[in-house]
Short mmCIF file of C-alpha atoms and ligand atoms in Angstrom, two decimals:
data_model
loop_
_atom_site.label_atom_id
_atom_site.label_comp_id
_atom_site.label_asym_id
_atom_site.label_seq_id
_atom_site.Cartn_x
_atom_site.Cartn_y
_atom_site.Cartn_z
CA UNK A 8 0.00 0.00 0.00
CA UNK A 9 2.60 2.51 0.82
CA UNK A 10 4.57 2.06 -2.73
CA UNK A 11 1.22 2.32 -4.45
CA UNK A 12 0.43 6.24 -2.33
CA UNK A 13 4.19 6.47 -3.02
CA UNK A 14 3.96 10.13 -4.36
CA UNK A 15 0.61 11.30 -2.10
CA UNK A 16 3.01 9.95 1.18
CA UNK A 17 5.84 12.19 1.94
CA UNK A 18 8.68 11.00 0.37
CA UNK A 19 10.73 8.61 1.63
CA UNK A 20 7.62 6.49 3.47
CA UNK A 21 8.39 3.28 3.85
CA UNK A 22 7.28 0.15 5.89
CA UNK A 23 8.93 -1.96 8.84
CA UNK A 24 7.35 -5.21 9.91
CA UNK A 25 3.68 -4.20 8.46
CA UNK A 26 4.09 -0.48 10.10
CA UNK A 27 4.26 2.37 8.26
CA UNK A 28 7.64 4.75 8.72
CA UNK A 29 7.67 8.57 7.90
CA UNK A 30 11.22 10.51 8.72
CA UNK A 31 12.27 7.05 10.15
CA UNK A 32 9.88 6.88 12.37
CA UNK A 33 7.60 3.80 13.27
CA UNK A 34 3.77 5.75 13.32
CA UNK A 35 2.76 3.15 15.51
CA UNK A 36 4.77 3.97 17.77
CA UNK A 37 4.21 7.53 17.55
CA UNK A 38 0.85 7.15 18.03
CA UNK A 39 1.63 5.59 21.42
CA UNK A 40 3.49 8.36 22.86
CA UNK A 41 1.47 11.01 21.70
CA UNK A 42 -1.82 9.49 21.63
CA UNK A 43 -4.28 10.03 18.74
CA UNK A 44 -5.43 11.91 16.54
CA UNK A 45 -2.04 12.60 15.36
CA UNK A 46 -0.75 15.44 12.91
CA UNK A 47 2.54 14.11 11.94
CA UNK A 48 5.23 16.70 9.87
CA UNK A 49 8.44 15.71 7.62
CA UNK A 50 10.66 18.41 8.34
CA UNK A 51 12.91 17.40 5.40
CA UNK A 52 10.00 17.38 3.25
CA UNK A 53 8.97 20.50 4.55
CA UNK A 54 12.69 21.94 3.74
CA UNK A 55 13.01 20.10 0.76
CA UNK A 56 10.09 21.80 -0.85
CA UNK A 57 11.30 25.16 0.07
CA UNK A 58 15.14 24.82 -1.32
CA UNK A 59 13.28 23.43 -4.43
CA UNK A 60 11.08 26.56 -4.88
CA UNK A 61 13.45 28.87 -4.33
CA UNK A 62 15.90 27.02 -6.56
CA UNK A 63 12.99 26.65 -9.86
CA UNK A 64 12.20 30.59 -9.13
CA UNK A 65 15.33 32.00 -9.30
CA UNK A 66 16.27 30.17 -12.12
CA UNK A 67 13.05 30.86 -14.06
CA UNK A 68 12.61 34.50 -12.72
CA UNK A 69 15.71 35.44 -11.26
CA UNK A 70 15.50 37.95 -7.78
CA UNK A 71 11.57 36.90 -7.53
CA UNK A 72 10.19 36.34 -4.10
CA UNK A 73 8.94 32.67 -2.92
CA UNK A 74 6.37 33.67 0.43
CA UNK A 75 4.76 30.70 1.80
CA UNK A 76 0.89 31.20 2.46
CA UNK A 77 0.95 30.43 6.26
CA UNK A 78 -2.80 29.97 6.33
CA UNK A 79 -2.15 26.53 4.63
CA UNK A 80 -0.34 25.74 8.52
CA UNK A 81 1.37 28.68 10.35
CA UNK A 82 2.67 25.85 13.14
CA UNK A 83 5.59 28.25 14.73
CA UNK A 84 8.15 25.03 14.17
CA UNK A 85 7.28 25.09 10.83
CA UNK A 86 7.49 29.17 10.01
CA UNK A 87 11.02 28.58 11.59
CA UNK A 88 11.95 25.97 9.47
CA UNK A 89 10.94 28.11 6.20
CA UNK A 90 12.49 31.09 7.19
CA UNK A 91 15.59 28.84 7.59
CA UNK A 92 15.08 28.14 4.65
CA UNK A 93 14.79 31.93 3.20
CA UNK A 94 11.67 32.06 2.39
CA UNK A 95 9.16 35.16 3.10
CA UNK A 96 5.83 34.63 4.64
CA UNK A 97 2.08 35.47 3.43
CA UNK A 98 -0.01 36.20 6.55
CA UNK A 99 -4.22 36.66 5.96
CA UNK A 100 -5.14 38.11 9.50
CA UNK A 101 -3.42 39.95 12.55
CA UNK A 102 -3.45 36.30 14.56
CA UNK A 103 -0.95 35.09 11.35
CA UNK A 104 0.71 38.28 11.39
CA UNK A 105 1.51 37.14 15.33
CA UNK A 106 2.61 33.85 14.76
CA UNK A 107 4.95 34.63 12.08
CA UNK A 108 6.86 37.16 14.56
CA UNK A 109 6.65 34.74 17.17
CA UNK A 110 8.72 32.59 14.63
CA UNK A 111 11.38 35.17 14.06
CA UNK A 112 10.21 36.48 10.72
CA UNK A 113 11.83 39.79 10.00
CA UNK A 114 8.77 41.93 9.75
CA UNK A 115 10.01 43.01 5.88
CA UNK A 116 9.63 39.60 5.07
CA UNK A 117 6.10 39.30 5.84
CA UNK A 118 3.28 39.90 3.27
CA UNK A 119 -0.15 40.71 4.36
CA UNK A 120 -3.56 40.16 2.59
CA UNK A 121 -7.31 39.76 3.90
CA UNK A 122 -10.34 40.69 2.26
CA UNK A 123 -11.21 42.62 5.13
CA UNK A 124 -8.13 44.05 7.38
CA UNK A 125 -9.21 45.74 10.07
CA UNK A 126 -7.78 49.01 11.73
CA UNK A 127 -6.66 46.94 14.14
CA UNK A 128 -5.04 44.41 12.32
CA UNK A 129 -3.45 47.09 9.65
CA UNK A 130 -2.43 49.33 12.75
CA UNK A 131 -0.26 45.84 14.13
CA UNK A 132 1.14 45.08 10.33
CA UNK A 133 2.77 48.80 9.80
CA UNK A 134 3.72 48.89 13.50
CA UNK A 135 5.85 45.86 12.53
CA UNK A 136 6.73 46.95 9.92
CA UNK A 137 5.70 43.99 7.38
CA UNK A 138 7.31 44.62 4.09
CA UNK A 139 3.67 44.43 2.10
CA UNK A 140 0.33 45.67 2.37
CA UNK A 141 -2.15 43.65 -0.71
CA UNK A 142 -4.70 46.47 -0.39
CA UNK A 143 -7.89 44.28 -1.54
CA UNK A 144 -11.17 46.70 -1.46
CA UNK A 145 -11.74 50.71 -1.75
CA UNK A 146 -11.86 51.06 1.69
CA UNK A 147 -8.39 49.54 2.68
CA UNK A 148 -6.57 52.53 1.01
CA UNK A 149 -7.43 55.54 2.96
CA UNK A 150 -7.38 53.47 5.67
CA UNK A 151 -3.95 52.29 5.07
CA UNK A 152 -3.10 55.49 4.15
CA UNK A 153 -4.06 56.93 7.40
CA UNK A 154 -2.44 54.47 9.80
CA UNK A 155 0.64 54.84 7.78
CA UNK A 156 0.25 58.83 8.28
CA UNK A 157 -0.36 58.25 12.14
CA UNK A 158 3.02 55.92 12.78
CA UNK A 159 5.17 58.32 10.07
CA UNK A 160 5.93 55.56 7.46
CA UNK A 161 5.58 55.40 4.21
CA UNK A 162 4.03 51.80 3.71
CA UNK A 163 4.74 49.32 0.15
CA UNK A 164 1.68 48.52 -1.15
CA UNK A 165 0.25 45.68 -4.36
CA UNK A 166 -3.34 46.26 -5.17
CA UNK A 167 -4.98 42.51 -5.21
CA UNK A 168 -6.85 42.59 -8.85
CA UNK A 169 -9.23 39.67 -10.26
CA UNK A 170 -8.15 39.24 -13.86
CA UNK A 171 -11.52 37.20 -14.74
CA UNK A 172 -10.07 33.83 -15.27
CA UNK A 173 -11.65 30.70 -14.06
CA UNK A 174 -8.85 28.42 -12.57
CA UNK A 175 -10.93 25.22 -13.10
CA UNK A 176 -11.28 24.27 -9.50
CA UNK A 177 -13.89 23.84 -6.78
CA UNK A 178 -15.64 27.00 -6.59
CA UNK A 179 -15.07 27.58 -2.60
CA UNK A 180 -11.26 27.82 -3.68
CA UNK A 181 -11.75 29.92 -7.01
CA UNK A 182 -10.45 33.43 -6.87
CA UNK A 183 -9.26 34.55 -10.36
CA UNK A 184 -12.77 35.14 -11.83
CA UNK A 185 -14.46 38.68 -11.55
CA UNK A 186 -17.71 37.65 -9.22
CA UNK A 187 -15.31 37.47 -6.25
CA UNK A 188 -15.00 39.19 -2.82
CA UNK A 189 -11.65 39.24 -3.05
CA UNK A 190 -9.57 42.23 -5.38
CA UNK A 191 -10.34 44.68 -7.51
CA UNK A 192 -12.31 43.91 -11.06
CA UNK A 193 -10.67 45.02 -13.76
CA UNK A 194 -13.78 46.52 -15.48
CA UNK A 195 -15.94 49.58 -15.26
CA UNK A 196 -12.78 51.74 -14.73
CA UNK A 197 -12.61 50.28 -10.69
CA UNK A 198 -9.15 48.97 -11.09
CA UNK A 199 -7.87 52.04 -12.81
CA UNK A 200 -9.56 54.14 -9.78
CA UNK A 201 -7.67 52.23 -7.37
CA UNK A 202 -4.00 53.04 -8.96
CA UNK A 203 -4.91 56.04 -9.49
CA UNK A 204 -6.13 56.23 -5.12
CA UNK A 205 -3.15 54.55 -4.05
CA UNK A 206 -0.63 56.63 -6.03
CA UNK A 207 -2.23 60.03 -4.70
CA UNK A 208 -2.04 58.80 -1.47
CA UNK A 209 0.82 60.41 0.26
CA UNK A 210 1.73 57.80 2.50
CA UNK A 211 1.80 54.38 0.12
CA UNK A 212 4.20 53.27 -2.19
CA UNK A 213 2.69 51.20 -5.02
CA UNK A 214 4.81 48.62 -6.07
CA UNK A 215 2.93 46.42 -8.31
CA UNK A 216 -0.34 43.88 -8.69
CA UNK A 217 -1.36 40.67 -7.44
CA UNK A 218 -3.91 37.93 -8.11
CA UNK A 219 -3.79 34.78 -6.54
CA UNK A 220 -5.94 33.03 -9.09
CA UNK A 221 -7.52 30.06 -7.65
CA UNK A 222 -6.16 26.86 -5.44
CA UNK A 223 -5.47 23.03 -5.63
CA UNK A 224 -5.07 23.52 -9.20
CA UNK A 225 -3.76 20.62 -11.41
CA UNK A 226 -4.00 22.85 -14.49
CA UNK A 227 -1.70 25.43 -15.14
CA UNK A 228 -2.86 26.66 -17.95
CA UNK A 229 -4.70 29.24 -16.43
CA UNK A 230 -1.48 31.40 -15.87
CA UNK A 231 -0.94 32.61 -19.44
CA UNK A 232 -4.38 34.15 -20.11
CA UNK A 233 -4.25 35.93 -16.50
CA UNK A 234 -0.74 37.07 -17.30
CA UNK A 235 -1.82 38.69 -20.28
CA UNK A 236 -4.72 40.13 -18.98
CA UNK A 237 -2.41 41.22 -15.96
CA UNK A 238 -0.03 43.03 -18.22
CA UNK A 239 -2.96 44.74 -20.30
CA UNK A 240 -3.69 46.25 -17.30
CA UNK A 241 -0.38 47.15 -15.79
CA UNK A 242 0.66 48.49 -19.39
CA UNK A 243 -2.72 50.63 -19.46
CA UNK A 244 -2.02 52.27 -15.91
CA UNK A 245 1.60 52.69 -17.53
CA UNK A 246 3.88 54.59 -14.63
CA UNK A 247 7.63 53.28 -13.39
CA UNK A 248 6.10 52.17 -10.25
CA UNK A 249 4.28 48.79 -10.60
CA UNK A 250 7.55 46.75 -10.99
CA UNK A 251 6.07 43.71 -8.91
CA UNK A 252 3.57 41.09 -9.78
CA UNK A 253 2.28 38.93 -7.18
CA UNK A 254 0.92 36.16 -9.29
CA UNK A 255 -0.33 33.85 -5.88
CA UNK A 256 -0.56 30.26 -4.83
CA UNK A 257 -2.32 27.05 -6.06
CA UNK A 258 -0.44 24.58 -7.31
CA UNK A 259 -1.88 21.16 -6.29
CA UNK A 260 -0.78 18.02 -4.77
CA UNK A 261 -1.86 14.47 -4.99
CA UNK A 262 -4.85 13.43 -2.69
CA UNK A 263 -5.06 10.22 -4.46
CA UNK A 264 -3.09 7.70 -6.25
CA UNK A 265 -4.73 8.93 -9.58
CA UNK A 266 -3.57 12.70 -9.12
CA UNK A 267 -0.96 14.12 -11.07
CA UNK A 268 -0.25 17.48 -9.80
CA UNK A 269 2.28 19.74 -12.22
CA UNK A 270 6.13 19.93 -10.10
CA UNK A 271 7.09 22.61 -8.59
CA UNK A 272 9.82 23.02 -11.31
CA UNK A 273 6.71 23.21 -13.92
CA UNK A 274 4.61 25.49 -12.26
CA UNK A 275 7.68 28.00 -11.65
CA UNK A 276 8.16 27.67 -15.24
CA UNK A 277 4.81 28.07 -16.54
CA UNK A 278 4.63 30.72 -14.32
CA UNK A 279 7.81 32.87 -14.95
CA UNK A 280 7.15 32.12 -18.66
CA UNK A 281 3.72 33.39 -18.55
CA UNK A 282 4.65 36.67 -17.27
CA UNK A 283 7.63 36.97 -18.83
CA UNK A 284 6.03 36.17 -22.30
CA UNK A 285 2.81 38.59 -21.65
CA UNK A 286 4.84 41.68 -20.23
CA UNK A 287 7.42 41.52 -23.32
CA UNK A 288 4.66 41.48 -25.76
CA UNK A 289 3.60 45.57 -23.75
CA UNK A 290 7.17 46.17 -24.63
CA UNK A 291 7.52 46.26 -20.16
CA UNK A 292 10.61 44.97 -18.99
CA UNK A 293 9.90 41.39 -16.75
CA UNK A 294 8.42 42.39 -13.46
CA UNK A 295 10.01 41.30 -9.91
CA UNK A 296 7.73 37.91 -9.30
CA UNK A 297 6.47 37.13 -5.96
CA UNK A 298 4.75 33.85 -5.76
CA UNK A 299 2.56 32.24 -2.97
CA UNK A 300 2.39 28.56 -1.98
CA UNK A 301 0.40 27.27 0.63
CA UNK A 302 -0.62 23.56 0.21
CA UNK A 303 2.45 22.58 -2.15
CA UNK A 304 4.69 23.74 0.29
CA UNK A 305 3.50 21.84 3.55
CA UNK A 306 0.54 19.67 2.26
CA UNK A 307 2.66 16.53 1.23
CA UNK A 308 5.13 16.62 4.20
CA UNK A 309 2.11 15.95 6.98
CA UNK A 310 -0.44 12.65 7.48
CA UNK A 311 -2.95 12.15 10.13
CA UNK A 312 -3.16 9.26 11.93
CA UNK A 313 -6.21 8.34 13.98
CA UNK A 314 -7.30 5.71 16.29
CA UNK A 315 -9.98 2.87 14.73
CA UNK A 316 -12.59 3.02 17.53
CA UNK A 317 -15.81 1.23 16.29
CA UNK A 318 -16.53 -1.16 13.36
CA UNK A 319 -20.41 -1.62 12.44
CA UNK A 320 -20.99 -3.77 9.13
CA UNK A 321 -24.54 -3.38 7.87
CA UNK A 322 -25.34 -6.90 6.11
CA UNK A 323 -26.11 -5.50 2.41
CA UNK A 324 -25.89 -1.60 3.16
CA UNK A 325 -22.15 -0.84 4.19
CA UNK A 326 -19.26 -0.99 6.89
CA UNK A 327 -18.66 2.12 8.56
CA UNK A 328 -15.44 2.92 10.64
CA UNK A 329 -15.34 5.05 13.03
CA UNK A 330 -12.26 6.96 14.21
CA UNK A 331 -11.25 9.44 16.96
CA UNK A 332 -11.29 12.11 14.70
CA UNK A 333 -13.19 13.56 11.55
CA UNK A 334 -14.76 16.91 10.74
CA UNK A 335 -13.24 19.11 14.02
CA UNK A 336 -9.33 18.15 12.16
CA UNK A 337 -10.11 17.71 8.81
CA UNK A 338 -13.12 19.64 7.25
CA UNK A 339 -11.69 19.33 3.39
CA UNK A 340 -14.05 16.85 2.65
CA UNK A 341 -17.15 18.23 4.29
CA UNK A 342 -16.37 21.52 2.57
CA UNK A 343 -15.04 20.61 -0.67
CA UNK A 344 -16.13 17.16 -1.42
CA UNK A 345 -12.19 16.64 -1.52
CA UNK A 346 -11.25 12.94 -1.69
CA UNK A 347 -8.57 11.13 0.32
CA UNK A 348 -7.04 7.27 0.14
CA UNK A 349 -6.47 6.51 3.69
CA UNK A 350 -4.18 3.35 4.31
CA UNK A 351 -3.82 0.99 8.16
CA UNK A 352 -0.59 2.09 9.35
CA UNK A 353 0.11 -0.73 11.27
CA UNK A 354 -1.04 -3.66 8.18
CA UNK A 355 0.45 -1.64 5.69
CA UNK A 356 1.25 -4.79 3.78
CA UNK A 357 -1.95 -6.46 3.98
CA UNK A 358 -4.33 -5.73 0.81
CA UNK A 359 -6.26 -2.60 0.96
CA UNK A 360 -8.99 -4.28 -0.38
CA UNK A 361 -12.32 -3.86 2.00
CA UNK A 362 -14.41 -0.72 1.03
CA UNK A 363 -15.81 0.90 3.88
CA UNK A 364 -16.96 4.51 4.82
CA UNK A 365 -14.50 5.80 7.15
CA UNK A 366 -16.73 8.22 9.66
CA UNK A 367 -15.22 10.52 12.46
CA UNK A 368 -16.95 10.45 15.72
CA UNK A 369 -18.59 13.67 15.59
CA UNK A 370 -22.43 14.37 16.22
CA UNK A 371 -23.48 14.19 12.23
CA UNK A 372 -24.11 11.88 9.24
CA UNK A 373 -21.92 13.88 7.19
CA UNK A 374 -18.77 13.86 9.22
CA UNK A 375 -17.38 11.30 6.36
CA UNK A 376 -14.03 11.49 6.21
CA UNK A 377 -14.08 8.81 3.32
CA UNK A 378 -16.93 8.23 1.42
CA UNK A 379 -15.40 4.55 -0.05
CA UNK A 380 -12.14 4.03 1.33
CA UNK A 381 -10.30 0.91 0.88
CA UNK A 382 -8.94 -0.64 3.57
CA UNK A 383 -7.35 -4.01 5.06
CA UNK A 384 -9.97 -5.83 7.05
CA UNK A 385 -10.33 -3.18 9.48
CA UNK A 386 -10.75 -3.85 13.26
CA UNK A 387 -11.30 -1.49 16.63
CA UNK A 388 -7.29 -0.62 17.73
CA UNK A 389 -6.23 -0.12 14.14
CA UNK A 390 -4.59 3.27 13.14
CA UNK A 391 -5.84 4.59 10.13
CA UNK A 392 -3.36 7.16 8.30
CA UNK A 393 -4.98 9.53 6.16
CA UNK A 394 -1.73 11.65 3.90
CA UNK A 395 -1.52 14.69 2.61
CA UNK A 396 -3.25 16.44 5.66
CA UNK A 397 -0.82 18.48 6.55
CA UNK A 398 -2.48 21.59 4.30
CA UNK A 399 -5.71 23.17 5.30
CA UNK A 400 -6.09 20.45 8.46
CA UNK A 401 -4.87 21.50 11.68
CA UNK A 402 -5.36 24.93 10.04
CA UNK A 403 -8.79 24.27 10.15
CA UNK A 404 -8.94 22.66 12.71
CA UNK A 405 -12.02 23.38 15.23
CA UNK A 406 -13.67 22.21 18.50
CA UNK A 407 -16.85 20.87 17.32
CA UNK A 408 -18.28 18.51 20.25
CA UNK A 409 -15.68 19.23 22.44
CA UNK A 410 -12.69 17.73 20.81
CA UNK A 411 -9.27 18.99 21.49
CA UNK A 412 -7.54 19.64 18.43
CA UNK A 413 -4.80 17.14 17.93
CA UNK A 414 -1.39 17.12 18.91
CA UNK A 415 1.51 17.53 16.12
CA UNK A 416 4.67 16.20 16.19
CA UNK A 417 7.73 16.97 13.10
CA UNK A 418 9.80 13.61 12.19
CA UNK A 419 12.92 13.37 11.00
CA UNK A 420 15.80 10.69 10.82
CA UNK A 421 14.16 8.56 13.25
CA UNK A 422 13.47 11.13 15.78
CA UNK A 423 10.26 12.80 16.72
CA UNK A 424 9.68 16.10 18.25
CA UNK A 425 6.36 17.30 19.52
CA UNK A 426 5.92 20.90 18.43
CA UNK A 427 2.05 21.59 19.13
CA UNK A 428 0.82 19.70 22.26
CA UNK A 429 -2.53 18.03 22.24
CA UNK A 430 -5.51 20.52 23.14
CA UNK A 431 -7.15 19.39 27.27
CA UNK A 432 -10.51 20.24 28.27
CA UNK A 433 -9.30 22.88 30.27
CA UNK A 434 -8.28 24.54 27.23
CA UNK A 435 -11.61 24.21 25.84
CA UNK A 436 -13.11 26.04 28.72
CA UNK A 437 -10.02 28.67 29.38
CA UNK A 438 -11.79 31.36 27.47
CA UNK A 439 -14.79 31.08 29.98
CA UNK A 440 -16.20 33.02 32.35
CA UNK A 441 -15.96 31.14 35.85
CA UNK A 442 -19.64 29.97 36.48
CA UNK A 443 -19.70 29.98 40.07
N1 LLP B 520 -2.16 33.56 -1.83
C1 LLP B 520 -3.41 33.94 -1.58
C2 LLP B 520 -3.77 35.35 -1.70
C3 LLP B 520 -4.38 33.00 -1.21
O1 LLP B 520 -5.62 33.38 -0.97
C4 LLP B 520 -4.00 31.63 -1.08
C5 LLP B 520 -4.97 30.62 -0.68
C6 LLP B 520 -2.66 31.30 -1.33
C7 LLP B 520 -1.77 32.29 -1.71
C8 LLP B 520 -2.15 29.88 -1.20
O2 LLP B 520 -2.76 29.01 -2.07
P1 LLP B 520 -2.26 27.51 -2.18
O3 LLP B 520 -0.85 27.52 -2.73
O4 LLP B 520 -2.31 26.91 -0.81
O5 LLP B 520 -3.23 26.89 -3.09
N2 LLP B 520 -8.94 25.80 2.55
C9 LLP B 520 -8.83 25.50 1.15
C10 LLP B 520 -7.80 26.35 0.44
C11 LLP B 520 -8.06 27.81 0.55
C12 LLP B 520 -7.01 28.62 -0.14
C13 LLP B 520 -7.19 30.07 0.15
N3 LLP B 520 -6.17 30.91 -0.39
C14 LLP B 520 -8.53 24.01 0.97
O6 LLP B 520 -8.37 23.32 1.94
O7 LLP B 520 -8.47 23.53 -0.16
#
């Protein structure tokens, strides 16, 4: 089983008398130190993916920026790890603005966004002075503006813009196209207002555009029509001073064994060839790309592993197993219908060949973390590992029913750290006022 999830695994998986291994490390055993549910992290994969996109995009588009998306997992270990590693950081609130300072980010290497910044949140961004503001609505630029007047700087700004592209993805994660909450459309002249906002305001800088077009995407052929309509536009505004594009994240991984995501090689490329390609035909020199990964950067290196906990076979209907988990750590399939192939970590050997519905033990029918999932004769004490979780899970993770959210440990070389510890009850109440 593990040589035929071989490239949805992190690489390197492997198997030791029927158990699974991930950075050397026996999950079974992992999941009786720490307990379970278990988020479990390659580092190396972690690091590996970083040196390779910073490798692909200075080749393809030399002195562009690689900023991981933290909101795919903004686990402190992990934000130290890529900034280690040299790359910048994408943060989507004030809470991920936090974490990436607790990790040691330089504040100039941290890149904000959110459809809705508060004053709050923008006062806290320029008082750190984060090297980016992604203004993305009308009402973010005198706001901006202001705050930067108050605290004296002058703050870098990219206008977020929606080229009107459809990425061919689910429509939750969609963002190119021009019915969107997020950017500005680039029709009825709003766009154009917006340059020509930011560049009267006295206290931004505009440096360029942005448009993250759309996520999981398997496709890349997306990026050529939005560069082109990207460079229509920045050749239209014309000025010196838009000499960054921010083309954003997406780039999928494999969920399944059928899934054939581009590299991260090909969608640098594609990408660097896209914009180089559309802003030559304007006659504009190549602008400075910034590009940011989420899910490709993190999503492969992490697996959960969960506890079997109840087996029910309906004669003629269907077997459902039930695990100590579900929809409070892993809400991509109740929100996106996204599919996963789960595998018993410690049968790894034995044929996957049982179809069951693997449930999580939450209060609702549709807390189905696998619709059909194939697995080896499953019985009550098995762990079931479920890959490429470590996008979007713990990141989502939530307290539904009272469940702590899981602990999560990094792997590597055949030792395991724990770097978030496992949620108690007391946490669940800590926010409380005292009753009594
Ligand atoms: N940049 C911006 C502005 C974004 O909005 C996103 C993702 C990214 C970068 C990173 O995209 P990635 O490389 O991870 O595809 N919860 C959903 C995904 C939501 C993505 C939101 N924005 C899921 O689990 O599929």
């Amino acid at each position: 089983m593990v040589g035929a999830l071989a490239h949805v695994l992190p690489e390197g998986a492997g198997e030791r008398r029927g158990h699974l291994i991930i950075g050397g490390c026996d999950v079974v055993e992992l999941a009786d130190e720490f307990g379970t549910p278990l988020v479990i992290f390659d580092e190396r994969q972690i690091r590996d993916r970083a040196r390779r996109y910073r490798t692909a995009l200075e080749q393809h588009a030399p002195g562009g920026t690689v900023i991981y998306a933290s909101k795919a997992y903004s686990g402190l270990t992990a934000l130290r790890l890529l900034h280690e590693e040299g790359v910048e950081v994408d943060v989507a609130s004030g809470g991920e603005l936090f974490a990436a300072l607790q990790a040691g980010f330089p504040p100039e290497r941290i890149h904000m966004h959110g459809n809705n910044k508060d004053a709050r949140e923008i006062s806290e961004a320029l008082d750190a002075g984060v090297g980016t503001i992604v203004i993305d609505g009308a009402q973010e630029i005198d706001l901006v503006d202001g705050i930067a007047a108050e605290l004296g700087v002058r703050q870098r700004v990219m206008l977020r813009l929606t080229p009107g592209v459809d990425p061919n993805t689910h429509h939750a994660i969609a963002t190119g196209q021009v019915d969107s909450k997020f950017g500005f459309p680039l029709r009825d002249g709003i766009a154009e207002r917006a340059v020509a906002a930011v560049r009267a305001a006295p206290n931004l800088e505009l440096i360029g555009v942005d448009a993250h077009l759309g996520s999981q995407l398997l496709d890349l052929s997306v990026f050529a029509p939005a560069a082109r309509v990207l460079a229509d536009f920045v050749a239209s505004v014309g000025g010196d001073d838009l000499t960054h594009l921010d083309i954003g994240g997406g780039l999928g991984i494999a969920y399944t064994r059928g899934d054939r995501p581009p590299s991260i090689e090909e969608f640098c490329r594609t990408v660097a060839t896209a914009v180089g390609e559309a802003w030559a035909e304007k006659g504009m020199a190549t602008p400075r790309l910034h590009i940011e990964p989420g899910r490709s950067m993190v999503g492969r290196a992490g697996v959960t592993l969960y506890r079997v906990g109840g087996v029910k076979e309906i004669p003629g209907v269907r077997t459902y197993v039930s695990v100590d988990g579900g929809m409070s750590d892993q809400m991509r399939p109740m929100l996106y219908g996204a599919v996963y192939e789960p595998l018993i970590a410690n049968r790894v050997t034995a044929p996957h060949t049982d179809t069951v519905r693997l449930v999580g033990k939450h209060c609702e029918s549709g807390d189905v973390l696998v619709a059909d999932a194939m697995l080896a004769d499953p019985r009550v004490g098995d762990l079931v590992c479920l890959p490429a979780t470590g996008a979007y899970g713990v990141a989502m993770a939530n307290n539904y029913n009272g469940q702590p959210r899981p602990a999560v440990v990094m792997v590597q070389d055949g030792a395991a750290r724990l770097v978030t510890r496992r949620e108690t009850y007391e946490d669940l109440i800590s926010r409380e006022i005292p009753v009594a």
